[in-house]
Coordinates of C-alpha atoms and ligand atoms in Angstrom, one line a residue:
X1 CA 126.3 109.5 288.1
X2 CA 123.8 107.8 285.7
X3 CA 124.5 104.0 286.8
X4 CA 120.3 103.8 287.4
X5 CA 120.6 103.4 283.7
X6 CA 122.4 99.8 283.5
X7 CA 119.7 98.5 286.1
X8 CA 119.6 94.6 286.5
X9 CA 121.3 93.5 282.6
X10 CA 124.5 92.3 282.0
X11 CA 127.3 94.9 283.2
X12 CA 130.8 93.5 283.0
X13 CA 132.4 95.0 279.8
X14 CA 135.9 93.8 279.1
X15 CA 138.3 96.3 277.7
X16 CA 141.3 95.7 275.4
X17 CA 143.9 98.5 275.5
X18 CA 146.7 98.5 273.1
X19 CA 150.1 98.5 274.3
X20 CA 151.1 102.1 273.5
X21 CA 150.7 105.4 275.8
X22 CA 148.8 107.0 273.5
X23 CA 146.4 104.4 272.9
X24 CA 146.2 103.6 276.8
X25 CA 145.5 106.8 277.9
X26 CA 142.5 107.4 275.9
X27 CA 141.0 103.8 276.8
X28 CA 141.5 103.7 280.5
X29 CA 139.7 107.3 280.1
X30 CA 136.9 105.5 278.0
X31 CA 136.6 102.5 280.5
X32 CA 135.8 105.2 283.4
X33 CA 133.6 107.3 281.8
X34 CA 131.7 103.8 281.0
X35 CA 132.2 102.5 284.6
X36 CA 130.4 106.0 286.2
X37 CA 127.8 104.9 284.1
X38 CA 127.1 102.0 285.9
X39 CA 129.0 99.1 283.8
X40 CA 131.6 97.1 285.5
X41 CA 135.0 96.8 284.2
X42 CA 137.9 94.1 283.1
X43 CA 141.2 95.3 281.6
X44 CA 142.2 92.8 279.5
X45 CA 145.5 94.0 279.1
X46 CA 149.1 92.8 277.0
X47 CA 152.1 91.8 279.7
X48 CA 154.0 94.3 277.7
X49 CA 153.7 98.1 278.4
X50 CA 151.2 96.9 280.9
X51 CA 149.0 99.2 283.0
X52 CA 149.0 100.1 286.9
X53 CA 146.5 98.9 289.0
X54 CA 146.7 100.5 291.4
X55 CA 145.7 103.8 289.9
X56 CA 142.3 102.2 289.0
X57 CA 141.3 100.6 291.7
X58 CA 137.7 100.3 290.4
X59 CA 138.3 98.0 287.7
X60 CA 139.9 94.3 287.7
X61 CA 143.1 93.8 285.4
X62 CA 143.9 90.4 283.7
X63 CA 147.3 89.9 282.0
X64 CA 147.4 87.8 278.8
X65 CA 150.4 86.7 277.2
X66 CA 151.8 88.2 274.2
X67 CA 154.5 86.7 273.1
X68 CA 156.4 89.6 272.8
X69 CA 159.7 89.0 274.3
X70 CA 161.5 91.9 276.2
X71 CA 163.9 93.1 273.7
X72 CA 161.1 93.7 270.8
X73 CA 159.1 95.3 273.4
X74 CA 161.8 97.8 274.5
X75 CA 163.8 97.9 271.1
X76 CA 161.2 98.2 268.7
X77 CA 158.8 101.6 268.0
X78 CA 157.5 100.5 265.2
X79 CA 153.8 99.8 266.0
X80 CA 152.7 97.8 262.6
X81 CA 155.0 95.0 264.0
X82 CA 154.7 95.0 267.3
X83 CA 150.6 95.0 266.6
X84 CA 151.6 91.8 263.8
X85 CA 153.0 90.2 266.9
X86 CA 150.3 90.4 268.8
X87 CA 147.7 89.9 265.8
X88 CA 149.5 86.6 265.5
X89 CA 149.9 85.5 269.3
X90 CA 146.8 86.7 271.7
X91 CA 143.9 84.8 270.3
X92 CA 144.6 81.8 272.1
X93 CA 145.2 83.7 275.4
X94 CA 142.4 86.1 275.0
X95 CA 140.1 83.4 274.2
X96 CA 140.9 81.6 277.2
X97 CA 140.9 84.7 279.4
X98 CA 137.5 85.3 278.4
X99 CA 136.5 81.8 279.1
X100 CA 137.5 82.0 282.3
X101 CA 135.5 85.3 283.2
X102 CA 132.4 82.9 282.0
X103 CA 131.1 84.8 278.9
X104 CA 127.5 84.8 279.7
X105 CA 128.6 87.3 282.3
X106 CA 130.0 90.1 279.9
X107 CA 127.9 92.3 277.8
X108 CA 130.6 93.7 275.3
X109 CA 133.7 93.7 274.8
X110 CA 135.2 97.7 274.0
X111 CA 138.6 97.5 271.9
X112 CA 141.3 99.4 270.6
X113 CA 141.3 98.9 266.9
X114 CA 144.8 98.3 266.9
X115 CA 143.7 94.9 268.8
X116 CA 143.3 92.8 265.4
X117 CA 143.0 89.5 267.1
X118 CA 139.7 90.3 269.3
X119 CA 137.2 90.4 266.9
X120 CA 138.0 86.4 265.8
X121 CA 137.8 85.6 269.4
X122 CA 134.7 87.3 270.0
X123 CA 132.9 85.8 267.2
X124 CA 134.0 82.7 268.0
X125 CA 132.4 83.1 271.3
X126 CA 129.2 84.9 270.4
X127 CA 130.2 87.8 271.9
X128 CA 129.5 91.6 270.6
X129 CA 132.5 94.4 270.2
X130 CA 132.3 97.9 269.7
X131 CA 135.6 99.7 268.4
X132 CA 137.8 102.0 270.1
X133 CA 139.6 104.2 267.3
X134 CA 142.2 106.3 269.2
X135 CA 142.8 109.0 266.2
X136 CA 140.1 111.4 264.7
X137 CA 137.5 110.5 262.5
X138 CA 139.1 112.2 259.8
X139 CA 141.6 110.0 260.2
X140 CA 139.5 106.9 259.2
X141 CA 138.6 108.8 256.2
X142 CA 142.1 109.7 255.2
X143 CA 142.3 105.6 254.7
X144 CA 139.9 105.7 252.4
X145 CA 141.4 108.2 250.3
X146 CA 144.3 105.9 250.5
X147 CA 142.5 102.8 249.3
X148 CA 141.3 104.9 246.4
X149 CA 144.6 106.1 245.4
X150 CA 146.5 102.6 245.9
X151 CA 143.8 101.8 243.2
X152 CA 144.7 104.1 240.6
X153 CA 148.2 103.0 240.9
X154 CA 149.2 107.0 243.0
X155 CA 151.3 105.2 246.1
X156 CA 153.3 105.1 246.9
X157 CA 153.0 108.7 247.1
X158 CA 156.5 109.6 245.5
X159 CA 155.8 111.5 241.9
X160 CA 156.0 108.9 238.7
X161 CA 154.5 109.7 235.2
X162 CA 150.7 110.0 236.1
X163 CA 150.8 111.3 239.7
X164 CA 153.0 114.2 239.3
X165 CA 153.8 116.5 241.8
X166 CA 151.0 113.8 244.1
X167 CA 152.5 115.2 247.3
X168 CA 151.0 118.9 247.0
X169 CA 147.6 117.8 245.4
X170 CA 144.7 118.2 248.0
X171 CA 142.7 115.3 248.1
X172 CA 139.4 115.2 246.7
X173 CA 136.7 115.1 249.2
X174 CA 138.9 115.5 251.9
X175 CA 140.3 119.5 251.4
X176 CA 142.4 120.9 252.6
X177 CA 144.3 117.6 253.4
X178 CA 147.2 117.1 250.5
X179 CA 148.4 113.8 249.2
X180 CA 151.5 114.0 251.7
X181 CA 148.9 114.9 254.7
X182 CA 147.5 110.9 254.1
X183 CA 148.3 108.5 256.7
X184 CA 151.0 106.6 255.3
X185 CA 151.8 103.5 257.4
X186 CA 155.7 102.2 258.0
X187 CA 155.6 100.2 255.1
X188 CA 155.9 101.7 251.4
X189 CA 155.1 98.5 250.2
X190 CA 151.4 98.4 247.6
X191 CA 150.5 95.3 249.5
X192 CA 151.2 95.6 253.1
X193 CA 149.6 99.3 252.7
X194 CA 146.5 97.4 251.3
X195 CA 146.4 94.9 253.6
X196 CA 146.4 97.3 256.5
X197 CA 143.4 99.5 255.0
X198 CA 141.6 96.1 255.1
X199 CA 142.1 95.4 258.3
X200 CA 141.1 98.9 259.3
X201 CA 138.1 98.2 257.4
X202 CA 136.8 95.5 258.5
X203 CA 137.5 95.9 262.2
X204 CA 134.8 98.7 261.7
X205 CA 132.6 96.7 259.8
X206 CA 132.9 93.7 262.2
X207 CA 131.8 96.1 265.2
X208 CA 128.3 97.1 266.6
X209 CA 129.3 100.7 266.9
X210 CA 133.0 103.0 266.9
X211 CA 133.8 105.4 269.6
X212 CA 136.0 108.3 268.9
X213 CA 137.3 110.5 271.1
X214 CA 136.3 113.4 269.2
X215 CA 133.9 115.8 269.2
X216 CA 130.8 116.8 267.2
X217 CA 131.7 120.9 266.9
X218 CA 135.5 119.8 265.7
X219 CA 134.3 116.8 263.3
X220 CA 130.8 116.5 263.0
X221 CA 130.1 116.1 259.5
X222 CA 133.4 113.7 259.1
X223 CA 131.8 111.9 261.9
X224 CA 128.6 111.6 259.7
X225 CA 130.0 110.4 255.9
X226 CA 131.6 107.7 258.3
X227 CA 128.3 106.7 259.2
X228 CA 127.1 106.4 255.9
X229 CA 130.0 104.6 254.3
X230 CA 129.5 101.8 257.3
X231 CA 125.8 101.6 258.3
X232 CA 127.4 101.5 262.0
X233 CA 126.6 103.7 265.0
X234 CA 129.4 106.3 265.3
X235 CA 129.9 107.7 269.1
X236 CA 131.9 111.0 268.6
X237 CA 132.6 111.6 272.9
X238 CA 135.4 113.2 273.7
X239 CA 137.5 115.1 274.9
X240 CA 137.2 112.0 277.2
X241 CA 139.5 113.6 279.7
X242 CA 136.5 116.5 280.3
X243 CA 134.4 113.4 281.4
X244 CA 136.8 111.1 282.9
X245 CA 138.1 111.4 286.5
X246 CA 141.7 111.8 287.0
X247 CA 143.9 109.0 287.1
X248 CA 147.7 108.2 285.7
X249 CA 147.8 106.1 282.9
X250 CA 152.0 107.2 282.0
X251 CA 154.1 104.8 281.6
X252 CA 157.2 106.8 282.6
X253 CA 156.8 109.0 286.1
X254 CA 156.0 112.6 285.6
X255 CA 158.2 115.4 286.9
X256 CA 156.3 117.6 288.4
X257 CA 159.0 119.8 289.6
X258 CA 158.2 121.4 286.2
X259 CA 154.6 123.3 287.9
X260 CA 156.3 124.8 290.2
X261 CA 158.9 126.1 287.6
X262 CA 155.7 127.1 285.8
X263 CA 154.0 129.0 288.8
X264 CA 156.7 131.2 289.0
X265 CA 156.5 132.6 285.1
X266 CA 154.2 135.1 283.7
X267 CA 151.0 134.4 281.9
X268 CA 151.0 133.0 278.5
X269 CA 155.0 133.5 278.8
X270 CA 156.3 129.6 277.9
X271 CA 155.9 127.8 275.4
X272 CA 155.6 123.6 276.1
X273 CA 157.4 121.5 273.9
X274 CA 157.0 117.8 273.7
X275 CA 156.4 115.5 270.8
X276 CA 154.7 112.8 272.1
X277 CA 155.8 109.0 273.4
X278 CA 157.6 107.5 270.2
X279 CA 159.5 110.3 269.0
X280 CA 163.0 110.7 270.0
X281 CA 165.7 112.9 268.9
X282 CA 169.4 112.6 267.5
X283 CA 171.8 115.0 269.4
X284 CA 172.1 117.4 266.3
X285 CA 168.3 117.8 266.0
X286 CA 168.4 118.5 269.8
X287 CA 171.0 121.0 269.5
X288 CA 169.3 122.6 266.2
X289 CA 166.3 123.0 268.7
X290 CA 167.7 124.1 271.7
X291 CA 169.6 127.2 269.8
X292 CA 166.6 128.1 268.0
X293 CA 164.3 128.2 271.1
X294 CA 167.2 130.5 272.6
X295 CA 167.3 132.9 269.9
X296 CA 163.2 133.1 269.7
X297 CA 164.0 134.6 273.3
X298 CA 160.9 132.8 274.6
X299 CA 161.1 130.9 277.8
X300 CA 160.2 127.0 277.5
X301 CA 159.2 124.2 279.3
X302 CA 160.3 120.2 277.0
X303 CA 159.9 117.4 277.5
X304 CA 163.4 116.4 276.4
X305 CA 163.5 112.8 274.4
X306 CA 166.6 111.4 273.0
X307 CA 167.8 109.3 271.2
X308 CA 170.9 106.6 271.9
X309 CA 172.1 109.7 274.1
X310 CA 171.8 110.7 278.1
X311 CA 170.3 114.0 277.8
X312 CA 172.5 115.0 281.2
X313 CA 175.9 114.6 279.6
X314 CA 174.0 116.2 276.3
X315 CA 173.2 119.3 278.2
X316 CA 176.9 119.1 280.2
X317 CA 178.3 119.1 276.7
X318 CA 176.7 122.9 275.5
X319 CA 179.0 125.5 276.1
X320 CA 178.7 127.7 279.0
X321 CA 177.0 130.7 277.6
X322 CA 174.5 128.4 276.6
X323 CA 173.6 126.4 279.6
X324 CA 173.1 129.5 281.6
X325 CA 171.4 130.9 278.7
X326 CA 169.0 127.6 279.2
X327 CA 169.0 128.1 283.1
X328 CA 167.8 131.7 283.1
X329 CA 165.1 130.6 280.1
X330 CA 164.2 126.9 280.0
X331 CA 163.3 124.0 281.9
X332 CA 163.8 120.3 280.9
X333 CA 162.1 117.4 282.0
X334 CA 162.3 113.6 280.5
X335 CA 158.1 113.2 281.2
X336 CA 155.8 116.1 282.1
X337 CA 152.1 115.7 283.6
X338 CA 150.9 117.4 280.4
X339 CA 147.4 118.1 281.2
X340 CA 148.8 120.0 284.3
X341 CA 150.8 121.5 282.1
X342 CA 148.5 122.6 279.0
X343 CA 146.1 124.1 282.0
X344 CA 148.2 126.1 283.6
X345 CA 148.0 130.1 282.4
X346 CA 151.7 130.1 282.2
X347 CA 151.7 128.5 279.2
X348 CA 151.0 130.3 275.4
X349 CA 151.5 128.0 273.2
X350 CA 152.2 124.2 272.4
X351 CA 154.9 122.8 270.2
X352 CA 153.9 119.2 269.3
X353 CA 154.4 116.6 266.9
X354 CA 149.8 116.7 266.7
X355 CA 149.2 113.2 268.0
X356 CA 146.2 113.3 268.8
X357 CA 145.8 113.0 272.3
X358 CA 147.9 115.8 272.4
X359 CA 146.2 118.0 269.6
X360 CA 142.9 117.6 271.2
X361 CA 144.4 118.1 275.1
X362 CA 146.2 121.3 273.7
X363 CA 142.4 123.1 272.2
X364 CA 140.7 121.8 275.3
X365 CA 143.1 124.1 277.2
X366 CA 142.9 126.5 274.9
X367 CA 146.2 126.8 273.6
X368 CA 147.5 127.1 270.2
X369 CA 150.1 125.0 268.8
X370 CA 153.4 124.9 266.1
X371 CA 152.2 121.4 264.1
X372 CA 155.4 119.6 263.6
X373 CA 153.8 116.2 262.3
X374 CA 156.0 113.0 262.2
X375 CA 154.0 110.1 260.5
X376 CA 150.6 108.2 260.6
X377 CA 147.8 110.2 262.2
X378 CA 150.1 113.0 262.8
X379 CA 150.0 114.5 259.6
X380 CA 146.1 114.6 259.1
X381 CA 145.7 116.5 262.6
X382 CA 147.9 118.7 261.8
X383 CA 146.9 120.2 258.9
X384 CA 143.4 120.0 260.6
X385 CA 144.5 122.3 263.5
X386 CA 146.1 124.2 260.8
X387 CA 143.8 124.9 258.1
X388 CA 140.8 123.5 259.8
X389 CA 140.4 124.8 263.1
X390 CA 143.3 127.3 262.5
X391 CA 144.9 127.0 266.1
X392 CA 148.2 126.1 264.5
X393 CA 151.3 127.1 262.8
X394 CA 152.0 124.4 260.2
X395 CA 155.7 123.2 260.1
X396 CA 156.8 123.2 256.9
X397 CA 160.8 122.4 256.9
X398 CA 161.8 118.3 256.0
X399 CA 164.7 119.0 258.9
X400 CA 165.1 120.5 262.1
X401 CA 166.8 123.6 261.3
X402 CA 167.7 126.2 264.2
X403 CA 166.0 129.2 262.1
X404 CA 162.9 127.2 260.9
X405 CA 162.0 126.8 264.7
X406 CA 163.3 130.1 266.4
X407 CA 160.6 131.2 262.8
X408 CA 158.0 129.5 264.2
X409 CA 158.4 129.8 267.7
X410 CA 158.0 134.0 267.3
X411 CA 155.0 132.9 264.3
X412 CA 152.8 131.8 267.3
X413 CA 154.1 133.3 270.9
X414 CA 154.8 137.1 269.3
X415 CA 153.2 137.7 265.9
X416 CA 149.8 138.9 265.2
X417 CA 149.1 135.7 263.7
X418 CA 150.1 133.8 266.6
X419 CA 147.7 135.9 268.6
X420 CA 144.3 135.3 266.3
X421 CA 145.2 131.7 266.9
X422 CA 145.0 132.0 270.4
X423 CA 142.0 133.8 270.2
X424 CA 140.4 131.3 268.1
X425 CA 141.7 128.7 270.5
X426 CA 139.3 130.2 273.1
X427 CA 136.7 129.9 271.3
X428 CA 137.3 126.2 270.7
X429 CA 137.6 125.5 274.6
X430 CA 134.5 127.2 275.5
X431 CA 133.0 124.7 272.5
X432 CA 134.5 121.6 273.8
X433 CA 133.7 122.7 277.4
X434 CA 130.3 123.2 276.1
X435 CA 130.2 119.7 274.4
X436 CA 131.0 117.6 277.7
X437 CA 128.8 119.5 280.0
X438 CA 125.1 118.6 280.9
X439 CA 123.2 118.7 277.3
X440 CA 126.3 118.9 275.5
X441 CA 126.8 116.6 272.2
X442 CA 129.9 114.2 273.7
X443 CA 127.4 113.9 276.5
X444 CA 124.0 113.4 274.4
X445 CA 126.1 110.8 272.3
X446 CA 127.6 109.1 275.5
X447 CA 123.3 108.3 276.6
X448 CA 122.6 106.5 273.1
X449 CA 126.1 104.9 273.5
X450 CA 124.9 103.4 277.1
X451 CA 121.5 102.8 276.0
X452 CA 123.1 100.7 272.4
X453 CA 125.7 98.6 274.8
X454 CA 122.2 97.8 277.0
X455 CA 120.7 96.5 274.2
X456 CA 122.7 94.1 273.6
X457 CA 122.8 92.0 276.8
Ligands
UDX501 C1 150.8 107.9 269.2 C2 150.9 108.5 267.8 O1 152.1 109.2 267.7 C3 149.7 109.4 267.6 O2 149.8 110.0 266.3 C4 148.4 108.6 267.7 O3 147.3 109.5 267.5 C5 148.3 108.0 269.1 O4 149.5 107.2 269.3 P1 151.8 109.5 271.0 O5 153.1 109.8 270.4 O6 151.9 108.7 272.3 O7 150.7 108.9 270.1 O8 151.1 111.0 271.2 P2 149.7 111.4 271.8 O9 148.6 110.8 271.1 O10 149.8 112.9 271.8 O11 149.7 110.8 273.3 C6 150.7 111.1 274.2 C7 150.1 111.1 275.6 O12 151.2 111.2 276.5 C8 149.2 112.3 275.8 O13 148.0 111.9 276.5 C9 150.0 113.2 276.7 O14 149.3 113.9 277.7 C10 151.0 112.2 277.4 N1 152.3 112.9 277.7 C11 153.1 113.2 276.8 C12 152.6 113.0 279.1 O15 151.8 112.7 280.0 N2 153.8 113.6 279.4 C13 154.7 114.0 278.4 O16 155.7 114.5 278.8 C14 154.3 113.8 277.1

């Protein structure tokens, strides 16, 4: 496409995904986008939860070690630790990987701010980075709220005598996210929260620039107090899947028996629930949501994760009525090829736990969504989609509760409501269409982000 532009200078970027699907995805996306503009590219990439190659044949893949041994990797969702294990065991490995790709050769390095360890290394080696923040910029902005409120003695968030009632107060500067909308890590703790924010910060301070896979019409002027607080060039360029070519990235295979399930229901008839690659689900909470999407007498397509059961003997287990009630209504998958299955016109709606490769897949489809946050990141998008962009029915219940979601369910596939959100949603799409076309902002940006990577080398 535009690979003139990188002419005789230094190409070879090296780019460091973080081990987790929803912080993969978005980079591989990110490296092609950069490689159809002309830059050659290294995956520098964790042995655990690492990527295909052969679903990128255009790029090189080097393994470093982690240090992660098999049973953390496949025991453990907690991220802050599994990124602490890694904080504490790449740099050596790293460094020497880079070493042996002779560093005179590599213009950047792109990273996944997750990836502590790299900016140490690159210093080290004289080498620049620019930052790959896989949430929205609001999100960035949230941790500054955070930082602020640690301060004045406000978290954790729980009420005490001078933060009263702290979980309902919207935040100043931030409206209409509330205290409990901030992005609370794992860890309650005063210290290890603070010592995370630092981190945060300074892996954007250490950078010459942050990518975001956002967009200017969705986040613009978040986009732009980040810009002052840092001094750093900000790249708002998404939705990079509306620039990238199509290429897997799951970790887990995709059914795609689900499409054809798809093709044979009426328009705008199902609604698709999944919530995302770390969330799983005890048997109760599976059978709380089951009966309520059965009594919301919509049909629906999930993406069924569980928890320490086999969802098989789960489903054997339901009585009889029920199962067929599922068969003549439902169908379950354990992975779906989402994109496929936010595009196709079957689908009316979204129920998702707002990560936010999800969130912004879901409005570049145009399809509203029921905002059932978990933690982090989760929380701030969803009361973005929301309040902000109102394409979403908040959840509001602390459990999963059979009524709460068959209340929901009709909220956005059946009530008026439901239906201005989905007319707002198409108003989004055609704006985030517009944004990655010819001329578009994400496009616009993705020229000064080419041009700043060039000046380096
Ligand atoms: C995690 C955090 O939960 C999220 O808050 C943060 O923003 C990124 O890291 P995850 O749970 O993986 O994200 O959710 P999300 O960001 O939505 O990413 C999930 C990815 O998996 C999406 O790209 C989605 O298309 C894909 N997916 C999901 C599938 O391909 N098939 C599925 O069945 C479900």
């Amino acid at each position: 496409m535009e690979k003139h532009r990188a002419g005789n200078r230094r190409r070879r970027l090296v780019v460091v995904p973080a081990p987790f699907q929803g912080h993969l995805t978005p980079m591989l996306q990110l490296a092609s986008i950069l490689h159809s503009n002309g830059f050659s590219i290294t995956i520098a990439h964790t042995r655990f939860n690492s990527p295909d190659p052969s679903n990128h044949p255009h790029f090189s893949f080097l393994p470093f070690s982690d240090g992660l041994s098999h049973s953390d990797s496949i025991s453990s969702h907690n991220l802050t630790a599994i990124t602490d294990t890694l904080s504490a065991n790449c740099a050596s490995p790293f460094r020497d990987l880079l070493l042996r790709l002779t560093t005179q050769n590599i213009a950047c390095i792109v990273h996944d701010g997750l990836m502590y360890f790299v900016d140490s290394v690159a210093q080290q080696l004289n080498l620049p980075t620019i930052l790959l923040r896989t949430t929205c910029a609001t999100n960035v902005l949230a941790y500054h709220s955070l930082h602020r409120l640690l301060s004045e003695g406000c978290l954790p968030l729980q009420a005490n005598e001078t933060c009263r009632h702290a979980d309902e107060r919207v935040v100043p500067g931030l409206e209409p996210l509330r205290f409990k909308d901030l992005p609370t890590f794992i860890s309650t703790n005063s210290d290890v929260l603070q010592y995370q924010l630092n981190k945060v910060q300074h892996g954007i301070k250490s950078s010459l620039g942050v990518i975001f896979n956002t967009v200017d019409c969705l986040e613009g002027h978040r986009v732009d107090e980040l810009r002052q607080i840092y001094q750093v060039p900000i790249f708002p360029i998404g939705a990079f899947h509306g620039m990238a070519p199509d290429s897997s990235s799951s970790f887990l295979e995709q059914d795609h028996s689900c499409i054809a399930w798809l093709h044979e229901q009426a328009p705008r008839s199902v609604l698709y629930v999944s919530l995302g690659s770390i969330i799983t689900w005890e048997e109760k909470e599976l059978t709380e949501m089951v009966y309520g999407l059965l009594s919301s007498k919509q049909k629906f397509l999930w993406v069924v994760r569980a928890r320490a059961i086999d969802v098989t003997e789960w489903v054997e287990s339901l009585a009889e009525d029920v199962r067929k009630a599922i068969g003549d209504r439902g169908c379950m998958v354990r992975w779906a090829p989402q994109k496929e299955v936010l595009a196709h016109e079957a689908v009316g709606g979204f129920w998702s736990h707002c990560g936010w490769n999800s969130t912004l897949e879901s409005m570049y489809e145009g399809k509203p969504m029921i905002c059932q946050a978990h933690f982090g990141d989760q929380r701030v998008n969803s009361r973005l989609a929301s309040h902000v962009w109102k394409v979403g029915v908040e959840w509001s219940g602390d459990v999963m509760e059979r009524g709460d979601v068959e209340k929901a369910v009709t909220k956005l596939m059946v009530d008026p409501q439901g239906k201005q959100m989905w007319q707002r949603a198409q108003q989004l799409k055609r704006q985030l269409r517009q944004a990655v076309t010819q001329g578009g902002s994400s496009r616009n940006t993705l020229i000064h982000l080419v041009d700043h990577i060039l000046s380096f080398s």
